PDB file of C-alpha atoms in Angstrom:
ATOM      1  CA  UNK P   1      34.691  12.548 -30.448  1.00 45.00           C
ATOM      2  CA  UNK P   2      34.023   8.942 -29.136  1.00 47.00           C
ATOM      3  CA  UNK P   3      30.326   7.555 -30.043  1.00 48.00           C
ATOM      4  CA  UNK P   4      28.246   7.380 -27.457  1.00 48.00           C
ATOM      5  CA  UNK P   5      27.010   3.943 -26.271  1.00 47.00           C
ATOM      6  CA  UNK P   6      23.522   3.409 -25.686  1.00 47.00           C
ATOM      7  CA  UNK P   7      22.389   2.777 -22.591  1.00 46.00           C
ATOM      8  CA  UNK P   8      19.875  -0.291 -22.014  1.00 47.00           C
ATOM      9  CA  UNK P   9      16.153   0.462 -21.464  1.00 46.00           C
ATOM     10  CA  UNK P  10      14.895   0.723 -18.329  1.00 44.00           C
ATOM     11  CA  UNK P  11      11.954  -1.576 -17.177  1.00 42.00           C
ATOM     12  CA  UNK P  12       9.421   0.370 -14.854  1.00 42.00           C
ATOM     13  CA  UNK P  13       8.974  -1.282 -11.502  1.00 40.00           C
ATOM     14  CA  UNK P  14       5.088  -1.036 -11.828  1.00 42.00           C
ATOM     15  CA  UNK P  15       4.411  -3.922 -14.945  1.00 43.00           C
ATOM     16  CA  UNK P  16       0.910  -4.817 -15.971  1.00 44.00           C
ATOM     17  CA  UNK P  17      -0.367  -7.451 -14.591  1.00 44.00           C
ATOM     18  CA  UNK P  18      -1.857  -9.887 -17.411  1.00 46.00           C
ATOM     19  CA  UNK P  19      -3.811 -12.864 -16.765  1.00 46.00           C
ATOM     20  CA  UNK P  20      -2.437 -15.940 -16.009  1.00 46.00           C
ATOM     21  CA  UNK P  21       1.043 -14.331 -16.208  1.00 45.00           C
ATOM     22  CA  UNK P  22       2.621 -12.720 -13.333  1.00 44.00           C
ATOM     23  CA  UNK P  23       1.618 -12.630  -9.977  1.00 46.00           C
ATOM     24  CA  UNK P  24       0.196  -9.266  -8.452  1.00 45.00           C
ATOM     25  CA  UNK P  25       2.465  -7.871  -5.917  1.00 42.00           C
ATOM     26  CA  UNK P  26       2.341  -9.067  -1.981  1.00 44.00           C
ATOM     27  CA  UNK P  27       0.368  -6.969   0.199  1.00 44.00           C
ATOM     28  CA  UNK P  28       1.983  -4.633   3.420  1.00 50.00           C
ATOM     29  CA  UNK P  29       2.024  -7.902   6.056  1.00 62.00           C
ATOM     30  CA  UNK P  30       1.108  -5.394   8.427  1.00 73.00           C
ATOM     31  CA  UNK P  31      -1.440  -3.014   7.277  1.00 82.00           C
ATOM     32  CA  UNK P  32      -1.210  -0.611  10.412  1.00 82.00           C
ATOM     33  CA  UNK P  33      -4.122   2.075   9.574  1.00 85.00           C
ATOM     34  CA  UNK P  34      -6.784  -1.034   8.675  1.00 89.00           C
ATOM     35  CA  UNK P  35      -5.814  -2.867  11.710  1.00 92.00           C
ATOM     36  CA  UNK P  36      -5.968  -0.128  14.185  1.00 93.00           C
ATOM     37  CA  UNK P  37      -8.671   1.239  13.109  1.00 94.00           C
ATOM     38  CA  UNK P  38     -10.792  -2.329  13.210  1.00 95.00           C
ATOM     39  CA  UNK P  39      -9.202  -2.857  16.027  1.00 96.00           C
ATOM     40  CA  UNK P  40      -9.901  -0.073  17.735  1.00 96.00           C
ATOM     41  CA  UNK P  41     -13.600  -0.232  16.566  1.00 97.00           C
ATOM     42  CA  UNK P  42     -13.785  -4.209  17.790  1.00 98.00           C
ATOM     43  CA  UNK P  43     -12.408  -3.478  21.474  1.00 97.00           C
ATOM     44  CA  UNK P  44     -14.297  -0.195  21.936  1.00 97.00           C
ATOM     45  CA  UNK P  45     -17.740  -2.422  21.146  1.00 97.00           C
ATOM     46  CA  UNK P  46     -16.303  -4.834  23.550  1.00 97.00           C
ATOM     47  CA  UNK P  47     -16.276  -2.496  26.287  1.00 97.00           C
ATOM     48  CA  UNK P  48     -19.194  -1.076  25.585  1.00 97.00           C
ATOM     49  CA  UNK P  49     -21.030  -4.742  25.482  1.00 97.00           C
ATOM     50  CA  UNK P  50     -19.662  -5.262  28.982  1.00 96.00           C
ATOM     51  CA  UNK P  51     -20.462  -2.023  30.530  1.00 95.00           C
ATOM     52  CA  UNK P  52     -23.753  -0.728  29.190  1.00 94.00           C
ATOM     53  CA  UNK P  53     -25.431  -3.888  26.907  1.00 94.00           C
ATOM     54  CA  UNK P  54     -26.326  -5.191  30.679  1.00 92.00           C
ATOM     55  CA  UNK P  55     -28.211  -1.870  31.287  1.00 90.00           C
ATOM     56  CA  UNK P  56     -30.844  -2.332  28.530  1.00 88.00           C
ATOM     57  CA  UNK P  57     -32.737  -4.544  31.383  1.00 79.00           C
ATOM     58  CA  UNK P  58     -34.161  -0.987  32.851  1.00 77.00           C
ATOM     59  CA  UNK P  59     -36.167  -1.477  29.367  1.00 76.00           C
ATOM     60  CA  UNK P  60     -38.058  -4.606  30.311  1.00 76.00           C
ATOM     61  CA  UNK P  61     -38.211  -4.459  34.167  1.00 69.00           C
ATOM     62  CA  UNK P  62     -37.846  -1.678  36.683  1.00 68.00           C
ATOM     63  CA  UNK P  63     -34.912  -1.598  39.028  1.00 63.00           C
ATOM     64  CA  UNK P  64     -34.858  -3.337  41.945  1.00 63.00           C
ATOM     65  CA  UNK P  65     -33.867  -1.655  45.161  1.00 60.00           C
ATOM     66  CA  UNK P  66     -31.573  -3.131  47.483  1.00 63.00           C
ATOM     67  CA  UNK P  67     -30.300  -1.947  51.186  1.00 61.00           C
ATOM     68  CA  UNK P  68     -26.864  -1.724  51.611  1.00 59.00           C
ATOM     69  CA  UNK P  69     -24.698  -0.086  54.160  1.00 58.00           C
ATOM     70  CA  UNK P  70     -22.726   1.402  50.804  1.00 67.00           C
ATOM     71  CA  UNK P  71     -25.421   1.816  48.400  1.00 71.00           C
ATOM     72  CA  UNK P  72     -24.435   1.933  44.290  1.00 76.00           C
ATOM     73  CA  UNK P  73     -24.728   4.112  41.961  1.00 83.00           C
ATOM     74  CA  UNK P  74     -27.477   3.367  39.685  1.00 84.00           C
ATOM     75  CA  UNK P  75     -25.286   2.021  36.562  1.00 86.00           C
ATOM     76  CA  UNK P  76     -23.300  -0.257  38.664  1.00 88.00           C
ATOM     77  CA  UNK P  77     -26.689  -1.898  40.310  1.00 87.00           C
ATOM     78  CA  UNK P  78     -27.983  -3.164  36.662  1.00 87.00           C
ATOM     79  CA  UNK P  79     -24.334  -4.589  36.282  1.00 90.00           C
ATOM     80  CA  UNK P  80     -24.789  -6.314  39.877  1.00 90.00           C
ATOM     81  CA  UNK P  81     -28.267  -6.817  40.620  1.00 86.00           C
ATOM     82  CA  UNK P  82     -28.721 -10.264  38.359  1.00 89.00           C
ATOM     83  CA  UNK P  83     -25.484 -11.416  37.680  1.00 93.00           C
ATOM     84  CA  UNK P  84     -27.346 -14.447  35.240  1.00 93.00           C
ATOM     85  CA  UNK P  85     -29.128 -11.026  33.117  1.00 93.00           C
ATOM     86  CA  UNK P  86     -25.652  -9.547  32.752  1.00 94.00           C
ATOM     87  CA  UNK P  87     -23.985 -12.764  31.505  1.00 96.00           C
ATOM     88  CA  UNK P  88     -26.685 -13.697  29.189  1.00 95.00           C
ATOM     89  CA  UNK P  89     -26.439  -9.950  27.753  1.00 95.00           C
ATOM     90  CA  UNK P  90     -22.596  -9.956  27.690  1.00 97.00           C
ATOM     91  CA  UNK P  91     -22.586 -13.823  25.780  1.00 97.00           C
ATOM     92  CA  UNK P  92     -25.010 -12.232  23.025  1.00 96.00           C
ATOM     93  CA  UNK P  93     -23.292  -9.292  22.241  1.00 97.00           C
ATOM     94  CA  UNK P  94     -20.357 -10.826  22.231  1.00 97.00           C
ATOM     95  CA  UNK P  95     -21.186 -13.999  20.365  1.00 97.00           C
ATOM     96  CA  UNK P  96     -22.395 -11.531  17.381  1.00 97.00           C
ATOM     97  CA  UNK P  97     -19.640  -9.441  17.631  1.00 97.00           C
ATOM     98  CA  UNK P  98     -17.019 -12.000  17.590  1.00 97.00           C
ATOM     99  CA  UNK P  99     -18.476 -13.504  14.493  1.00 96.00           C
ATOM    100  CA  UNK P 100     -17.691  -9.833  12.604  1.00 96.00           C
ATOM    101  CA  UNK P 101     -14.359  -9.978  14.245  1.00 97.00           C
ATOM    102  CA  UNK P 102     -13.540 -13.224  13.078  1.00 96.00           C
ATOM    103  CA  UNK P 103     -14.751 -12.727   9.582  1.00 95.00           C
ATOM    104  CA  UNK P 104     -12.443  -9.687   9.439  1.00 94.00           C
ATOM    105  CA  UNK P 105      -8.984 -11.673  11.036  1.00 94.00           C
ATOM    106  CA  UNK P 106     -10.311 -14.506   8.239  1.00 93.00           C
ATOM    107  CA  UNK P 107      -9.958 -12.630   5.150  1.00 91.00           C
ATOM    108  CA  UNK P 108      -6.921 -10.714   6.471  1.00 90.00           C
ATOM    109  CA  UNK P 109      -5.109 -14.016   6.531  1.00 88.00           C
ATOM    110  CA  UNK P 110      -6.407 -15.000   3.314  1.00 87.00           C
ATOM    111  CA  UNK P 111      -4.791 -11.494   1.920  1.00 83.00           C
ATOM    112  CA  UNK P 112      -1.716 -12.022   3.415  1.00 81.00           C
ATOM    113  CA  UNK P 113      -0.987 -15.614   2.834  1.00 75.00           C
ATOM    114  CA  UNK P 114      -2.756 -16.114  -1.195  1.00 71.00           C
ATOM    115  CA  UNK P 115       0.140 -16.168  -3.632  1.00 74.00           C
ATOM    116  CA  UNK P 116      -0.282 -17.129  -7.354  1.00 72.00           C
ATOM    117  CA  UNK P 117      -1.030 -15.820 -10.621  1.00 79.00           C
ATOM    118  CA  UNK P 118      -4.320 -13.528 -11.054  1.00 76.00           C
ATOM    119  CA  UNK P 119      -6.486 -16.881 -12.482  1.00 77.00           C
ATOM    120  CA  UNK P 120      -4.951 -18.838  -9.500  1.00 76.00           C
ATOM    121  CA  UNK P 121      -5.712 -16.055  -6.736  1.00 77.00           C
ATOM    122  CA  UNK P 122      -9.270 -15.862  -8.425  1.00 80.00           C
ATOM    123  CA  UNK P 123      -9.655 -19.515  -7.856  1.00 82.00           C
ATOM    124  CA  UNK P 124      -8.291 -19.539  -4.198  1.00 77.00           C
ATOM    125  CA  UNK P 125     -10.917 -16.476  -3.504  1.00 81.00           C
ATOM    126  CA  UNK P 126     -14.182 -18.948  -4.759  1.00 81.00           C
ATOM    127  CA  UNK P 127     -12.860 -21.932  -2.698  1.00 83.00           C
ATOM    128  CA  UNK P 128     -12.151 -19.298   0.463  1.00 81.00           C
ATOM    129  CA  UNK P 129     -16.091 -17.954  -0.298  1.00 81.00           C
ATOM    130  CA  UNK P 130     -17.150 -21.563  -0.278  1.00 84.00           C
ATOM    131  CA  UNK P 131     -15.518 -22.796   2.616  1.00 84.00           C
ATOM    132  CA  UNK P 132     -17.601 -19.849   5.187  1.00 89.00           C
ATOM    133  CA  UNK P 133     -20.154 -21.530   6.510  1.00 92.00           C
ATOM    134  CA  UNK P 134     -18.497 -24.788   6.890  1.00 92.00           C
ATOM    135  CA  UNK P 135     -15.756 -22.917   8.764  1.00 93.00           C
ATOM    136  CA  UNK P 136     -18.520 -21.052  10.716  1.00 95.00           C
ATOM    137  CA  UNK P 137     -20.452 -24.631  11.633  1.00 95.00           C
ATOM    138  CA  UNK P 138     -16.911 -26.016  12.530  1.00 94.00           C
ATOM    139  CA  UNK P 139     -16.116 -22.802  14.496  1.00 96.00           C
ATOM    140  CA  UNK P 140     -19.333 -23.100  16.689  1.00 97.00           C
ATOM    141  CA  UNK P 141     -18.879 -27.108  17.862  1.00 96.00           C
ATOM    142  CA  UNK P 142     -15.134 -25.998  18.817  1.00 96.00           C
ATOM    143  CA  UNK P 143     -16.317 -23.031  20.928  1.00 97.00           C
ATOM    144  CA  UNK P 144     -19.067 -25.644  22.108  1.00 97.00           C
ATOM    145  CA  UNK P 145     -16.402 -28.304  23.288  1.00 97.00           C
ATOM    146  CA  UNK P 146     -13.968 -25.806  24.318  1.00 97.00           C
ATOM    147  CA  UNK P 147     -16.798 -24.070  26.933  1.00 97.00           C
ATOM    148  CA  UNK P 148     -17.215 -27.552  28.006  1.00 97.00           C
ATOM    149  CA  UNK P 149     -13.682 -27.502  28.877  1.00 97.00           C
ATOM    150  CA  UNK P 150     -13.421 -24.525  30.188  1.00 97.00           C
ATOM    151  CA  UNK P 151     -16.318 -25.105  32.671  1.00 97.00           C
ATOM    152  CA  UNK P 152     -14.686 -27.993  33.998  1.00 97.00           C
ATOM    153  CA  UNK P 153     -11.703 -26.543  34.769  1.00 96.00           C
ATOM    154  CA  UNK P 154     -13.663 -23.419  36.201  1.00 96.00           C
ATOM    155  CA  UNK P 155     -15.398 -26.006  38.688  1.00 95.00           C
ATOM    156  CA  UNK P 156     -11.527 -27.563  39.150  1.00 94.00           C
ATOM    157  CA  UNK P 157     -10.528 -23.973  40.231  1.00 91.00           C
ATOM    158  CA  UNK P 158     -12.778 -23.611  42.908  1.00 90.00           C
ATOM    159  CA  UNK P 159     -16.241 -22.584  41.107  1.00 91.00           C
ATOM    160  CA  UNK P 160     -19.440 -23.947  43.004  1.00 90.00           C
ATOM    161  CA  UNK P 161     -19.969 -27.576  42.114  1.00 89.00           C
ATOM    162  CA  UNK P 162     -23.933 -27.761  42.808  1.00 89.00           C
ATOM    163  CA  UNK P 163     -25.128 -24.153  42.781  1.00 91.00           C
ATOM    164  CA  UNK P 164     -25.071 -20.857  40.631  1.00 93.00           C
ATOM    165  CA  UNK P 165     -24.854 -23.413  37.518  1.00 94.00           C
ATOM    166  CA  UNK P 166     -25.985 -21.519  34.820  1.00 95.00           C
ATOM    167  CA  UNK P 167     -23.997 -18.933  35.852  1.00 95.00           C
ATOM    168  CA  UNK P 168     -20.570 -20.867  35.501  1.00 96.00           C
ATOM    169  CA  UNK P 169     -21.703 -21.843  32.101  1.00 97.00           C
ATOM    170  CA  UNK P 170     -22.463 -18.543  30.963  1.00 97.00           C
ATOM    171  CA  UNK P 171     -18.821 -17.360  32.429  1.00 97.00           C
ATOM    172  CA  UNK P 172     -17.360 -20.528  30.404  1.00 97.00           C
ATOM    173  CA  UNK P 173     -19.300 -19.765  27.542  1.00 97.00           C
ATOM    174  CA  UNK P 174     -17.968 -15.907  27.431  1.00 97.00           C
ATOM    175  CA  UNK P 175     -14.139 -16.887  27.538  1.00 97.00           C
ATOM    176  CA  UNK P 176     -14.558 -19.226  24.695  1.00 97.00           C
ATOM    177  CA  UNK P 177     -16.258 -17.114  22.531  1.00 97.00           C
ATOM    178  CA  UNK P 178     -13.759 -14.747  22.764  1.00 97.00           C
ATOM    179  CA  UNK P 179     -10.398 -17.476  23.043  1.00 97.00           C
ATOM    180  CA  UNK P 180     -11.872 -20.100  20.835  1.00 96.00           C
ATOM    181  CA  UNK P 181     -14.193 -19.000  18.165  1.00 97.00           C
ATOM    182  CA  UNK P 182     -11.811 -16.647  15.948  1.00 96.00           C
ATOM    183  CA  UNK P 183      -8.902 -19.330  16.037  1.00 96.00           C
ATOM    184  CA  UNK P 184     -11.399 -21.313  14.699  1.00 96.00           C
ATOM    185  CA  UNK P 185     -12.790 -19.786  12.046  1.00 96.00           C
ATOM    186  CA  UNK P 186      -9.631 -18.348  10.597  1.00 95.00           C
ATOM    187  CA  UNK P 187      -7.350 -21.967  11.259  1.00 94.00           C
ATOM    188  CA  UNK P 188     -10.043 -24.312  10.968  1.00 92.00           C
ATOM    189  CA  UNK P 189     -10.373 -27.243  13.165  1.00 91.00           C
ATOM    190  CA  UNK P 190      -7.190 -29.143  13.884  1.00 87.00           C
ATOM    191  CA  UNK P 191      -7.617 -32.493  12.474  1.00 84.00           C
ATOM    192  CA  UNK P 192      -5.499 -35.887  13.304  1.00 83.00           C
ATOM    193  CA  UNK P 193      -5.350 -36.556   9.398  1.00 84.00           C
ATOM    194  CA  UNK P 194      -2.136 -37.824   7.791  1.00 84.00           C
ATOM    195  CA  UNK P 195      -2.157 -35.538   5.132  1.00 88.00           C
ATOM    196  CA  UNK P 196      -0.306 -32.354   4.812  1.00 89.00           C
ATOM    197  CA  UNK P 197      -2.575 -29.749   4.844  1.00 86.00           C
ATOM    198  CA  UNK P 198      -4.365 -31.244   8.155  1.00 89.00           C
ATOM    199  CA  UNK P 199      -0.798 -31.788   9.742  1.00 92.00           C
ATOM    200  CA  UNK P 200       0.526 -28.251   9.113  1.00 92.00           C
ATOM    201  CA  UNK P 201      -2.857 -26.806  10.717  1.00 91.00           C
ATOM    202  CA  UNK P 202      -2.374 -29.277  13.596  1.00 92.00           C
ATOM    203  CA  UNK P 203       1.546 -27.657  13.882  1.00 93.00           C
ATOM    204  CA  UNK P 204       0.165 -24.482  13.595  1.00 93.00           C
ATOM    205  CA  UNK P 205      -2.558 -24.886  16.518  1.00 95.00           C
ATOM    206  CA  UNK P 206       0.350 -26.869  18.189  1.00 94.00           C
ATOM    207  CA  UNK P 207       2.329 -23.625  18.230  1.00 94.00           C
ATOM    208  CA  UNK P 208       0.156 -21.020  18.873  1.00 94.00           C
ATOM    209  CA  UNK P 209      -1.493 -22.648  21.873  1.00 93.00           C
ATOM    210  CA  UNK P 210       1.064 -25.119  23.148  1.00 92.00           C
ATOM    211  CA  UNK P 211       4.447 -23.554  22.573  1.00 92.00           C
ATOM    212  CA  UNK P 212       2.731 -19.751  22.727  1.00 92.00           C
ATOM    213  CA  UNK P 213       5.000 -18.924  19.459  1.00 93.00           C
ATOM    214  CA  UNK P 214       2.939 -16.392  16.956  1.00 93.00           C
ATOM    215  CA  UNK P 215       5.149 -15.194  13.456  1.00 90.00           C
ATOM    216  CA  UNK P 216       2.952 -13.083  12.619  1.00 90.00           C
ATOM    217  CA  UNK P 217       0.921 -10.001  12.862  1.00 92.00           C
ATOM    218  CA  UNK P 218      -2.383 -12.141  12.401  1.00 93.00           C
ATOM    219  CA  UNK P 219      -0.954 -14.871  14.999  1.00 94.00           C
ATOM    220  CA  UNK P 220      -0.613 -12.513  17.535  1.00 94.00           C
ATOM    221  CA  UNK P 221      -4.247 -10.703  16.802  1.00 94.00           C
ATOM    222  CA  UNK P 222      -5.633 -14.765  18.084  1.00 95.00           C
ATOM    223  CA  UNK P 223      -3.300 -15.950  20.614  1.00 96.00           C
ATOM    224  CA  UNK P 224      -2.230 -12.731  22.646  1.00 97.00           C
ATOM    225  CA  UNK P 225      -5.843 -12.263  23.335  1.00 97.00           C
ATOM    226  CA  UNK P 226      -6.611 -15.494  24.670  1.00 97.00           C
ATOM    227  CA  UNK P 227      -3.949 -15.579  26.909  1.00 97.00           C
ATOM    228  CA  UNK P 228      -5.102 -12.141  28.410  1.00 97.00           C
ATOM    229  CA  UNK P 229      -8.963 -13.675  28.659  1.00 97.00           C
ATOM    230  CA  UNK P 230      -7.608 -16.430  31.229  1.00 97.00           C
ATOM    231  CA  UNK P 231      -4.798 -14.211  32.814  1.00 97.00           C
ATOM    232  CA  UNK P 232      -7.327 -11.836  33.297  1.00 97.00           C
ATOM    233  CA  UNK P 233     -10.442 -14.268  34.268  1.00 96.00           C
ATOM    234  CA  UNK P 234      -7.971 -16.156  37.060  1.00 95.00           C
ATOM    235  CA  UNK P 235      -7.139 -12.819  38.478  1.00 95.00           C
ATOM    236  CA  UNK P 236     -10.357 -11.414  38.470  1.00 94.00           C
ATOM    237  CA  UNK P 237     -11.327 -14.430  40.978  1.00 92.00           C
ATOM    238  CA  UNK P 238      -9.208 -13.451  43.628  1.00 92.00           C
ATOM    239  CA  UNK P 239     -11.160 -10.338  45.066  1.00 91.00           C
ATOM    240  CA  UNK P 240     -14.267 -12.727  45.754  1.00 89.00           C
ATOM    241  CA  UNK P 241     -12.274 -14.499  48.651  1.00 84.00           C
ATOM    242  CA  UNK P 242     -12.159 -10.914  50.154  1.00 84.00           C
ATOM    243  CA  UNK P 243     -14.571 -10.844  53.370  1.00 76.00           C
ATOM    244  CA  UNK P 244     -15.713  -7.203  52.007  1.00 80.00           C
ATOM    245  CA  UNK P 245     -19.556  -8.500  51.157  1.00 81.00           C
ATOM    246  CA  UNK P 246     -19.921  -6.255  48.557  1.00 86.00           C
ATOM    247  CA  UNK P 247     -22.707  -7.052  45.868  1.00 86.00           C
ATOM    248  CA  UNK P 248     -20.136  -6.698  42.970  1.00 89.00           C
ATOM    249  CA  UNK P 249     -18.461  -9.625  44.529  1.00 88.00           C
ATOM    250  CA  UNK P 250     -21.186 -12.182  43.760  1.00 90.00           C
ATOM    251  CA  UNK P 251     -19.830 -15.058  41.411  1.00 93.00           C
ATOM    252  CA  UNK P 252     -19.102 -14.695  38.427  1.00 94.00           C
ATOM    253  CA  UNK P 253     -19.020 -10.812  38.458  1.00 95.00           C
ATOM    254  CA  UNK P 254     -15.066 -10.029  38.752  1.00 95.00           C
ATOM    255  CA  UNK P 255     -13.807 -13.529  36.898  1.00 96.00           C
ATOM    256  CA  UNK P 256     -16.255 -11.826  34.325  1.00 97.00           C
ATOM    257  CA  UNK P 257     -14.802  -8.430  34.050  1.00 97.00           C
ATOM    258  CA  UNK P 258     -11.409  -9.473  34.541  1.00 97.00           C
ATOM    259  CA  UNK P 259     -11.503 -11.991  31.509  1.00 97.00           C
ATOM    260  CA  UNK P 260     -12.808  -9.247  29.233  1.00 98.00           C
ATOM    261  CA  UNK P 261     -10.176  -6.692  30.112  1.00 97.00           C
ATOM    262  CA  UNK P 262      -7.702  -8.974  29.932  1.00 98.00           C
ATOM    263  CA  UNK P 263      -8.931  -9.719  26.243  1.00 98.00           C
ATOM    264  CA  UNK P 264      -8.431  -6.116  25.887  1.00 98.00           C
ATOM    265  CA  UNK P 265      -5.377  -5.454  27.372  1.00 98.00           C
ATOM    266  CA  UNK P 266      -3.787  -8.905  25.071  1.00 97.00           C
ATOM    267  CA  UNK P 267      -5.122  -7.157  22.102  1.00 97.00           C
ATOM    268  CA  UNK P 268      -3.541  -4.022  22.683  1.00 97.00           C
ATOM    269  CA  UNK P 269      -0.242  -5.936  23.150  1.00 97.00           C
ATOM    270  CA  UNK P 270      -0.497  -7.733  20.551  1.00 95.00           C
ATOM    271  CA  UNK P 271      -1.230  -4.724  18.144  1.00 95.00           C
ATOM    272  CA  UNK P 272       1.960  -2.841  19.638  1.00 95.00           C
ATOM    273  CA  UNK P 273       4.285  -5.970  19.678  1.00 94.00           C
ATOM    274  CA  UNK P 274       3.191  -6.565  15.771  1.00 92.00           C
ATOM    275  CA  UNK P 275       3.716  -3.147  14.985  1.00 91.00           C
ATOM    276  CA  UNK P 276       7.112  -2.475  17.200  1.00 92.00           C
ATOM    277  CA  UNK P 277       8.628  -5.857  15.219  1.00 90.00           C
ATOM    278  CA  UNK P 278       7.498  -4.130  12.100  1.00 88.00           C
ATOM    279  CA  UNK P 279       8.935  -1.250  12.240  1.00 87.00           C
ATOM    280  CA  UNK P 280      12.323  -2.772  13.191  1.00 88.00           C
ATOM    281  CA  UNK P 281      11.608  -4.999  10.167  1.00 84.00           C
ATOM    282  CA  UNK P 282      11.682  -1.927   7.957  1.00 83.00           C
ATOM    283  CA  UNK P 283      14.327  -0.155   9.514  1.00 80.00           C
ATOM    284  CA  UNK P 284      16.563  -3.094   9.052  1.00 86.00           C
ATOM    285  CA  UNK P 285      15.711  -3.450   5.361  1.00 81.00           C
ATOM    286  CA  UNK P 286      16.201   0.252   5.123  1.00 82.00           C
ATOM    287  CA  UNK P 287      19.718   0.169   6.282  1.00 81.00           C
ATOM    288  CA  UNK P 288      22.600   0.061   3.043  1.00 79.00           C
ATOM    289  CA  UNK P 289      24.497  -2.771   3.040  1.00 68.00           C
ATOM    290  CA  UNK P 290      27.961  -2.307   4.181  1.00 65.00           C
ATOM    291  CA  UNK P 291      30.597  -3.303   1.461  1.00 64.00           C
ATOM    292  CA  UNK P 292      32.635  -6.405   2.292  1.00 60.00           C
ATOM    293  CA  UNK P 293      36.348  -5.836   3.620  1.00 59.00           C
ATOM    294  CA  UNK P 294      39.055  -7.140   0.813  1.00 52.00           C
TER     295      UNK P 294
END
């Protein structure tokens, strides 16, 4: 009877990670459950801020009664009665909300890109946390410049030049906080320095906001809402030209809510696109490789 040959010992896939020796396994590139839950909460809060936060005006002042041939409901009247107050409430709410959202996206970006040993990961985490306040200041500065540029573009596209200055400025700030704050907080400010990190950062900004070419779910979650915000604001200006003389046509209510609606639609599109690409990739990788024909 032939002797049995000893089988080589099998190694377990789940190996223990020793400090400074082996790198931890990379995380799922598309955390579906977490992304869906956080994005859902985020978009619900965006809608709540747009529709219900301006309603708090009635807590400080009574609702002014306006005579109209087609009276509005009290809910709509609170949104259209004073566009400046509506814009102010929405901007304040979105500014706080986007700080939380940008912080989560930045944390997600770090978790998906950090590589190395356990010690290196800890050092990267320390550097990541130490840059938080600097990134926050840079994001605020970048958002201010984006708001100024947006204001100029809005005026060039037909907004009142000498009147409704406050309303136009608040609209520009709302669009800037929706489109510019999160990328600046996550990616950092684009730099014209010649070192390698600055060049990579500059090329990333160019690829996202010039070529509109995101490569992962994080980039899709930043670029598609920004595009939706601009498209929604542009489409939202169309009803103002209609000769209906309705209170909700006051400048700049329709571009305001068009921008917010476009942001929500863009965020949902980015999530759907990333999920579909992730499912397709998982399906392709799960297929058995076909043997080559001789």
